[in-house]
């Protein structure tokens, strides 16, 4: 491609553009390389090898590899839109350090952050944070935090620290640390070390620590070390309680004037 202006170009000539961009254009030739048809490259030491319409507007040592049609990097350092094994199309990196949109990740976005990657996942986004990974599936989002992972999942959302979504769709882990979910339509809002296991679809953990759900349509609202293995059951809170039966509600130390317990499937402990 050609060079629109270099370091010695008068400011008045900055926006004098060629009429034909078929071979690409380098706006500022500070060690940049541009071979993208209809592409634009600026900044310093950036490499734009997109097959067509690749844009690097600013930053340093950013890369768009061949085959990546309509790839865009706005700013940052050492960010990459890769193409080995299946180029991502229409992918976007806004800013940050060493972020990567990799193979088969069409229409995917990393807005900011450091050392995060989207690979084999279409229409997925990482908004901010450090060392996140979205791999497989698609249409998923990591909002912020550190080292969150979404693997082979569709329509899922993650945030927090070291949280993991694996292998199922429509899962949300909003915040917290070391939480994981592997069942469809399951949600963990916050807490540490909470887990929703396989076949626990439509289950919910509000907060707390080391709570576990193994069954469908079940809820743990808080507490620590609580476990549900029966479907359609709920633990409101407390420490180290377990529900093995279905259609049960456990509320620790509930005080009702004049009532020591309630009939049916309502437990007061």
Tab-separated table of C-alpha atoms in Angstrom:
chain	number	residue	atom	x	y	z
A	1	UNK	CA	0.000	0.000	0.000
A	2	UNK	CA	0.905	3.657	-0.270
A	3	UNK	CA	1.806	6.183	2.409
A	4	UNK	CA	-0.564	9.113	2.882
A	5	UNK	CA	1.948	11.042	4.994
A	6	UNK	CA	5.070	10.400	6.995
A	7	UNK	CA	6.691	12.019	9.987
A	8	UNK	CA	7.856	14.983	7.903
A	9	UNK	CA	4.553	15.688	6.178
A	10	UNK	CA	3.027	19.117	6.659
A	11	UNK	CA	-0.105	18.992	8.829
A	12	UNK	CA	-2.103	20.607	6.064
A	13	UNK	CA	-1.558	17.596	3.845
A	14	UNK	CA	-2.649	14.966	6.364
A	15	UNK	CA	-6.067	14.474	4.810
A	16	UNK	CA	-5.023	14.513	1.178
A	17	UNK	CA	-6.144	10.998	0.228
A	18	UNK	CA	-5.633	9.032	-2.944
A	19	UNK	CA	-8.710	8.346	-5.028
A	20	UNK	CA	-7.818	4.644	-5.339
A	21	UNK	CA	-7.348	2.608	-2.125
A	22	UNK	CA	-7.293	-0.798	-3.776
A	23	UNK	CA	-3.783	-1.482	-2.502
A	24	UNK	CA	-4.364	-0.013	0.964
A	25	UNK	CA	-2.991	3.102	2.644
A	26	UNK	CA	-0.586	3.889	5.475
A	27	UNK	CA	-1.539	7.120	7.221
A	28	UNK	CA	1.633	7.441	9.281
A	29	UNK	CA	4.699	5.497	8.182
A	30	UNK	CA	6.326	4.914	11.582
A	31	UNK	CA	7.428	1.376	10.845
A	32	UNK	CA	3.916	0.313	9.875
A	33	UNK	CA	3.240	-2.321	7.237
A	34	UNK	CA	0.047	-2.388	5.205
A	35	UNK	CA	-0.857	-4.926	2.511
A	36	UNK	CA	-4.619	-4.901	3.025
A	37	UNK	CA	-6.735	-4.099	-0.007
A	38	UNK	CA	-8.774	-1.014	0.863
A	39	UNK	CA	-7.070	-1.060	4.295
A	40	UNK	CA	-5.868	1.748	6.551
A	41	UNK	CA	-2.918	1.601	8.947
A	42	UNK	CA	-1.643	4.212	11.410
A	43	UNK	CA	0.256	4.270	14.711
A	44	UNK	CA	3.697	2.704	15.033
A	45	UNK	CA	5.072	-0.700	13.966
A	46	UNK	CA	1.599	-2.046	13.257
A	47	UNK	CA	1.061	-4.784	10.658
A	48	UNK	CA	-2.115	-4.864	8.597
A	49	UNK	CA	-2.246	-7.918	6.316
A	50	UNK	CA	-6.019	-8.257	6.237
A	51	UNK	CA	-7.269	-9.538	2.902
A	52	UNK	CA	-9.617	-6.565	2.567
A	53	UNK	CA	-10.784	-3.544	4.522
A	54	UNK	CA	-8.519	-4.002	7.552
A	55	UNK	CA	-8.069	-0.961	9.797
A	56	UNK	CA	-5.472	-0.220	12.504
A	57	UNK	CA	-5.987	3.368	13.665
A	58	UNK	CA	-3.334	3.710	16.366
A	59	UNK	CA	-1.166	1.890	18.865
A	60	UNK	CA	2.021	-0.133	18.647
A	61	UNK	CA	2.870	-3.634	17.401
A	62	UNK	CA	-0.728	-4.559	16.635
A	63	UNK	CA	-1.465	-7.185	13.974
A	64	UNK	CA	-4.279	-8.078	11.606
A	65	UNK	CA	-3.377	-11.253	9.743
A	66	UNK	CA	-4.264	-12.268	6.205
A	67	UNK	CA	-7.742	-13.585	5.589
A	68	UNK	CA	-9.322	-11.361	8.241
A	69	UNK	CA	-11.806	-9.349	6.223
A	70	UNK	CA	-13.070	-6.124	7.848
A	71	UNK	CA	-10.909	-6.557	10.975
A	72	UNK	CA	-10.405	-3.445	13.115
A	73	UNK	CA	-7.978	-2.487	15.894
A	74	UNK	CA	-8.424	1.019	17.305
A	75	UNK	CA	-5.497	1.299	19.733
A	76	UNK	CA	-3.313	-0.527	22.231
A	77	UNK	CA	-0.176	-2.666	22.185
A	78	UNK	CA	0.442	-6.093	20.651
A	79	UNK	CA	-3.230	-6.861	20.027
A	80	UNK	CA	-3.962	-9.410	17.295
A	81	UNK	CA	-6.715	-10.502	14.963
A	82	UNK	CA	-5.392	-13.892	13.882
A	83	UNK	CA	-6.276	-16.094	10.947
A	84	UNK	CA	-4.381	-19.394	11.275
A	85	UNK	CA	-6.835	-22.230	10.589
A	86	UNK	CA	-9.865	-20.057	9.863
A	87	UNK	CA	-9.807	-16.282	9.694
A	88	UNK	CA	-12.228	-14.288	11.863
A	89	UNK	CA	-14.372	-11.880	9.854
A	90	UNK	CA	-15.712	-8.509	11.018
A	91	UNK	CA	-13.796	-8.727	14.319
A	92	UNK	CA	-12.884	-5.790	16.537
A	93	UNK	CA	-10.359	-4.893	19.257
A	94	UNK	CA	-10.820	-1.482	20.853
A	95	UNK	CA	-7.791	-1.129	23.097
A	96	UNK	CA	-5.609	-2.900	25.630
A	97	UNK	CA	-2.529	-5.115	25.739
A	98	UNK	CA	-1.946	-8.477	24.049
A	99	UNK	CA	-5.599	-9.257	23.408
A	100	UNK	CA	-6.458	-11.708	20.617
A	101	UNK	CA	-9.464	-12.452	18.451
A	102	UNK	CA	-8.512	-15.779	16.943
A	103	UNK	CA	-9.752	-18.370	14.473
A	104	UNK	CA	-13.406	-18.787	13.519
A	105	UNK	CA	-14.546	-15.896	15.711
A	106	UNK	CA	-16.596	-13.881	13.263
A	107	UNK	CA	-18.226	-10.693	14.562
A	108	UNK	CA	-16.412	-10.976	17.918
A	109	UNK	CA	-15.119	-8.093	20.033
A	110	UNK	CA	-12.600	-7.294	22.766
A	111	UNK	CA	-13.155	-3.730	23.944
A	112	UNK	CA	-10.286	-3.390	26.413
A	113	UNK	CA	-8.142	-5.179	28.953
A	114	UNK	CA	-5.076	-7.409	28.910
A	115	UNK	CA	-4.170	-10.877	27.561
A	116	UNK	CA	-7.737	-11.955	26.807
A	117	UNK	CA	-8.738	-14.187	23.900
A	118	UNK	CA	-11.827	-15.087	21.872
A	119	UNK	CA	-11.434	-18.205	19.721
A	120	UNK	CA	-13.844	-20.417	17.785
A	121	UNK	CA	-16.730	-18.351	19.128
A	122	UNK	CA	-18.913	-16.169	16.894
A	123	UNK	CA	-20.654	-12.952	18.025
A	124	UNK	CA	-18.865	-13.050	21.405
A	125	UNK	CA	-17.462	-10.152	23.441
A	126	UNK	CA	-15.003	-9.414	26.223
A	127	UNK	CA	-15.674	-5.953	27.644
A	128	UNK	CA	-12.727	-5.484	30.004
A	129	UNK	CA	-10.439	-7.231	32.466
A	130	UNK	CA	-7.432	-9.534	32.513
A	131	UNK	CA	-6.737	-12.978	31.006
A	132	UNK	CA	-10.276	-13.938	30.041
A	133	UNK	CA	-11.057	-16.734	27.589
A	134	UNK	CA	-14.092	-17.441	25.414
A	135	UNK	CA	-13.598	-20.641	23.474
A	136	UNK	CA	-16.201	-22.445	21.368
A	137	UNK	CA	-19.925	-21.835	21.290
A	138	UNK	CA	-20.852	-18.222	20.619
A	139	UNK	CA	-22.905	-15.143	21.459
A	140	UNK	CA	-21.398	-14.996	24.950
A	141	UNK	CA	-20.036	-12.097	27.008
A	142	UNK	CA	-17.412	-11.639	29.725
A	143	UNK	CA	-18.062	-8.309	31.410
A	144	UNK	CA	-15.022	-7.664	33.595
A	145	UNK	CA	-12.741	-9.156	36.224
A	146	UNK	CA	-9.859	-11.628	36.008
A	147	UNK	CA	-9.355	-14.991	34.317
A	148	UNK	CA	-12.984	-15.912	33.649
A	149	UNK	CA	-13.671	-18.719	31.159
A	150	UNK	CA	-16.622	-19.553	28.907
A	151	UNK	CA	-16.112	-22.861	27.109
A	152	UNK	CA	-18.389	-24.305	24.393
A	153	UNK	CA	-21.383	-22.307	25.582
A	154	UNK	CA	-23.993	-20.173	23.816
A	155	UNK	CA	-25.679	-17.029	25.142
A	156	UNK	CA	-23.771	-16.987	28.450
A	157	UNK	CA	-22.486	-14.136	30.641
A	158	UNK	CA	-19.586	-14.077	33.095
A	159	UNK	CA	-17.826	-11.638	35.414
A	160	UNK	CA	-15.732	-11.738	38.575
A	161	UNK	CA	-12.584	-13.765	39.241
A	162	UNK	CA	-11.677	-17.267	38.062
A	163	UNK	CA	-15.277	-18.180	37.257
A	164	UNK	CA	-16.013	-20.908	34.703
A	165	UNK	CA	-18.951	-21.738	32.426
A	166	UNK	CA	-18.629	-25.085	30.665
A	167	UNK	CA	-20.456	-26.879	27.912
A	168	UNK	CA	-24.040	-25.674	28.294
A	169	UNK	CA	-26.030	-22.649	27.149
A	170	UNK	CA	-27.807	-19.667	28.708
A	171	UNK	CA	-25.665	-19.568	31.864
A	172	UNK	CA	-24.873	-16.509	33.989
A	173	UNK	CA	-22.140	-16.040	36.606
A	174	UNK	CA	-22.320	-12.369	37.428
A	175	UNK	CA	-19.592	-11.918	40.041
A	176	UNK	CA	-17.584	-13.642	42.736
A	177	UNK	CA	-14.642	-16.024	42.637
A	178	UNK	CA	-14.010	-19.652	41.655
A	179	UNK	CA	-17.663	-20.293	40.839
A	180	UNK	CA	-18.690	-22.712	38.086
A	181	UNK	CA	-21.846	-23.771	36.256
A	182	UNK	CA	-22.455	-26.531	33.713
A	183	UNK	CA	-26.259	-26.667	33.365
A	184	UNK	CA	-28.546	-24.758	31.011
A	185	UNK	CA	-30.358	-21.672	32.280
A	186	UNK	CA	-28.412	-21.717	35.562
A	187	UNK	CA	-27.314	-18.611	37.466
A	188	UNK	CA	-24.749	-17.716	40.145
A	189	UNK	CA	-24.922	-14.095	41.220
A	190	UNK	CA	-21.985	-13.876	43.616
A	191	UNK	CA	-19.908	-15.704	46.216
A	192	UNK	CA	-16.883	-18.007	46.343
A	193	UNK	CA	-16.568	-21.606	45.240
A	194	UNK	CA	-20.241	-22.127	44.431
A	195	UNK	CA	-21.086	-24.801	41.855
A	196	UNK	CA	-24.058	-25.817	39.742
A	197	UNK	CA	-23.386	-29.250	38.272
A	198	UNK	CA	-24.607	-31.134	35.188
A	199	UNK	CA	-28.338	-31.870	35.001
A	200	UNK	CA	-29.159	-29.053	37.423
A	201	UNK	CA	-30.965	-27.001	34.781
A	202	UNK	CA	-32.781	-23.783	35.781
A	203	UNK	CA	-31.005	-23.645	39.154
A	204	UNK	CA	-29.854	-20.602	41.102
A	205	UNK	CA	-27.244	-19.656	43.723
A	206	UNK	CA	-27.517	-16.143	45.073
A	207	UNK	CA	-24.325	-15.838	47.098
A	208	UNK	CA	-22.318	-17.509	49.853
A	209	UNK	CA	-19.434	-19.959	49.700
A	210	UNK	CA	-18.970	-23.594	48.675
A	211	UNK	CA	-22.642	-24.200	47.979
A	212	UNK	CA	-23.539	-26.966	45.508
A	213	UNK	CA	-26.614	-27.867	43.461
A	214	UNK	CA	-26.970	-31.203	41.659
A	215	UNK	CA	-30.677	-31.112	40.750
A	216	UNK	CA	-33.068	-29.183	38.499
A	217	UNK	CA	-35.088	-26.103	39.443
A	218	UNK	CA	-33.330	-25.700	42.806
A	219	UNK	CA	-32.122	-22.648	44.710
A	220	UNK	CA	-29.586	-21.718	47.371
A	221	UNK	CA	-29.927	-18.103	48.391
A	222	UNK	CA	-26.867	-17.857	50.640
A	223	UNK	CA	-24.868	-19.508	53.377
A	224	UNK	CA	-21.896	-21.833	53.233
A	225	UNK	CA	-21.351	-25.475	52.457
A	226	UNK	CA	-24.993	-26.166	51.613
A	227	UNK	CA	-25.960	-28.898	49.141
A	228	UNK	CA	-29.124	-29.762	47.200
A	229	UNK	CA	-29.517	-33.116	45.449
A	230	UNK	CA	-33.337	-33.182	45.215
A	231	UNK	CA	-35.202	-31.339	42.458
A	232	UNK	CA	-37.443	-28.304	43.026
A	233	UNK	CA	-35.881	-27.619	46.442
A	234	UNK	CA	-34.584	-24.495	48.169
A	235	UNK	CA	-32.162	-23.630	50.971
A	236	UNK	CA	-32.523	-20.068	52.216
A	237	UNK	CA	-29.170	-19.897	54.056
A	238	UNK	CA	-27.163	-21.383	56.881
A	239	UNK	CA	-24.102	-23.587	57.284
A	240	UNK	CA	-23.572	-27.127	55.956
A	241	UNK	CA	-27.201	-28.068	55.367
A	242	UNK	CA	-28.249	-30.715	52.861
A	243	UNK	CA	-31.524	-31.398	51.078
A	244	UNK	CA	-31.836	-34.794	49.413
A	245	UNK	CA	-35.596	-34.827	48.854
A	246	UNK	CA	-37.589	-33.029	46.174
A	247	UNK	CA	-40.060	-30.161	46.597
A	248	UNK	CA	-38.607	-29.048	49.938
A	249	UNK	CA	-37.676	-25.702	51.495
A	250	UNK	CA	-35.104	-25.402	54.277
A	251	UNK	CA	-34.989	-22.227	56.382
A	252	UNK	CA	-32.550	-22.357	59.316
A	253	UNK	CA	-33.777	-21.045	62.675
A	254	UNK	CA	-36.917	-19.387	61.417
A	255	UNK	CA	-38.840	-17.939	64.344
A	256	UNK	CA	-42.636	-17.801	64.033
A	257	UNK	CA	-44.594	-16.741	67.164
A	258	UNK	CA	-46.501	-19.698	68.591
A	259	UNK	CA	-45.389	-22.084	65.828
A	260	UNK	CA	-42.545	-24.536	66.309
A	261	UNK	CA	-42.843	-26.267	62.934
A	262	UNK	CA	-45.058	-26.370	59.895
A	263	UNK	CA	-46.762	-29.393	58.276
A	264	UNK	CA	-46.072	-30.797	54.839
A	265	UNK	CA	-42.878	-30.258	52.956
A	266	UNK	CA	-41.780	-27.146	54.840
A	267	UNK	CA	-38.847	-27.714	57.207
A	268	UNK	CA	-37.804	-25.528	60.097
A	269	UNK	CA	-34.422	-26.552	61.523
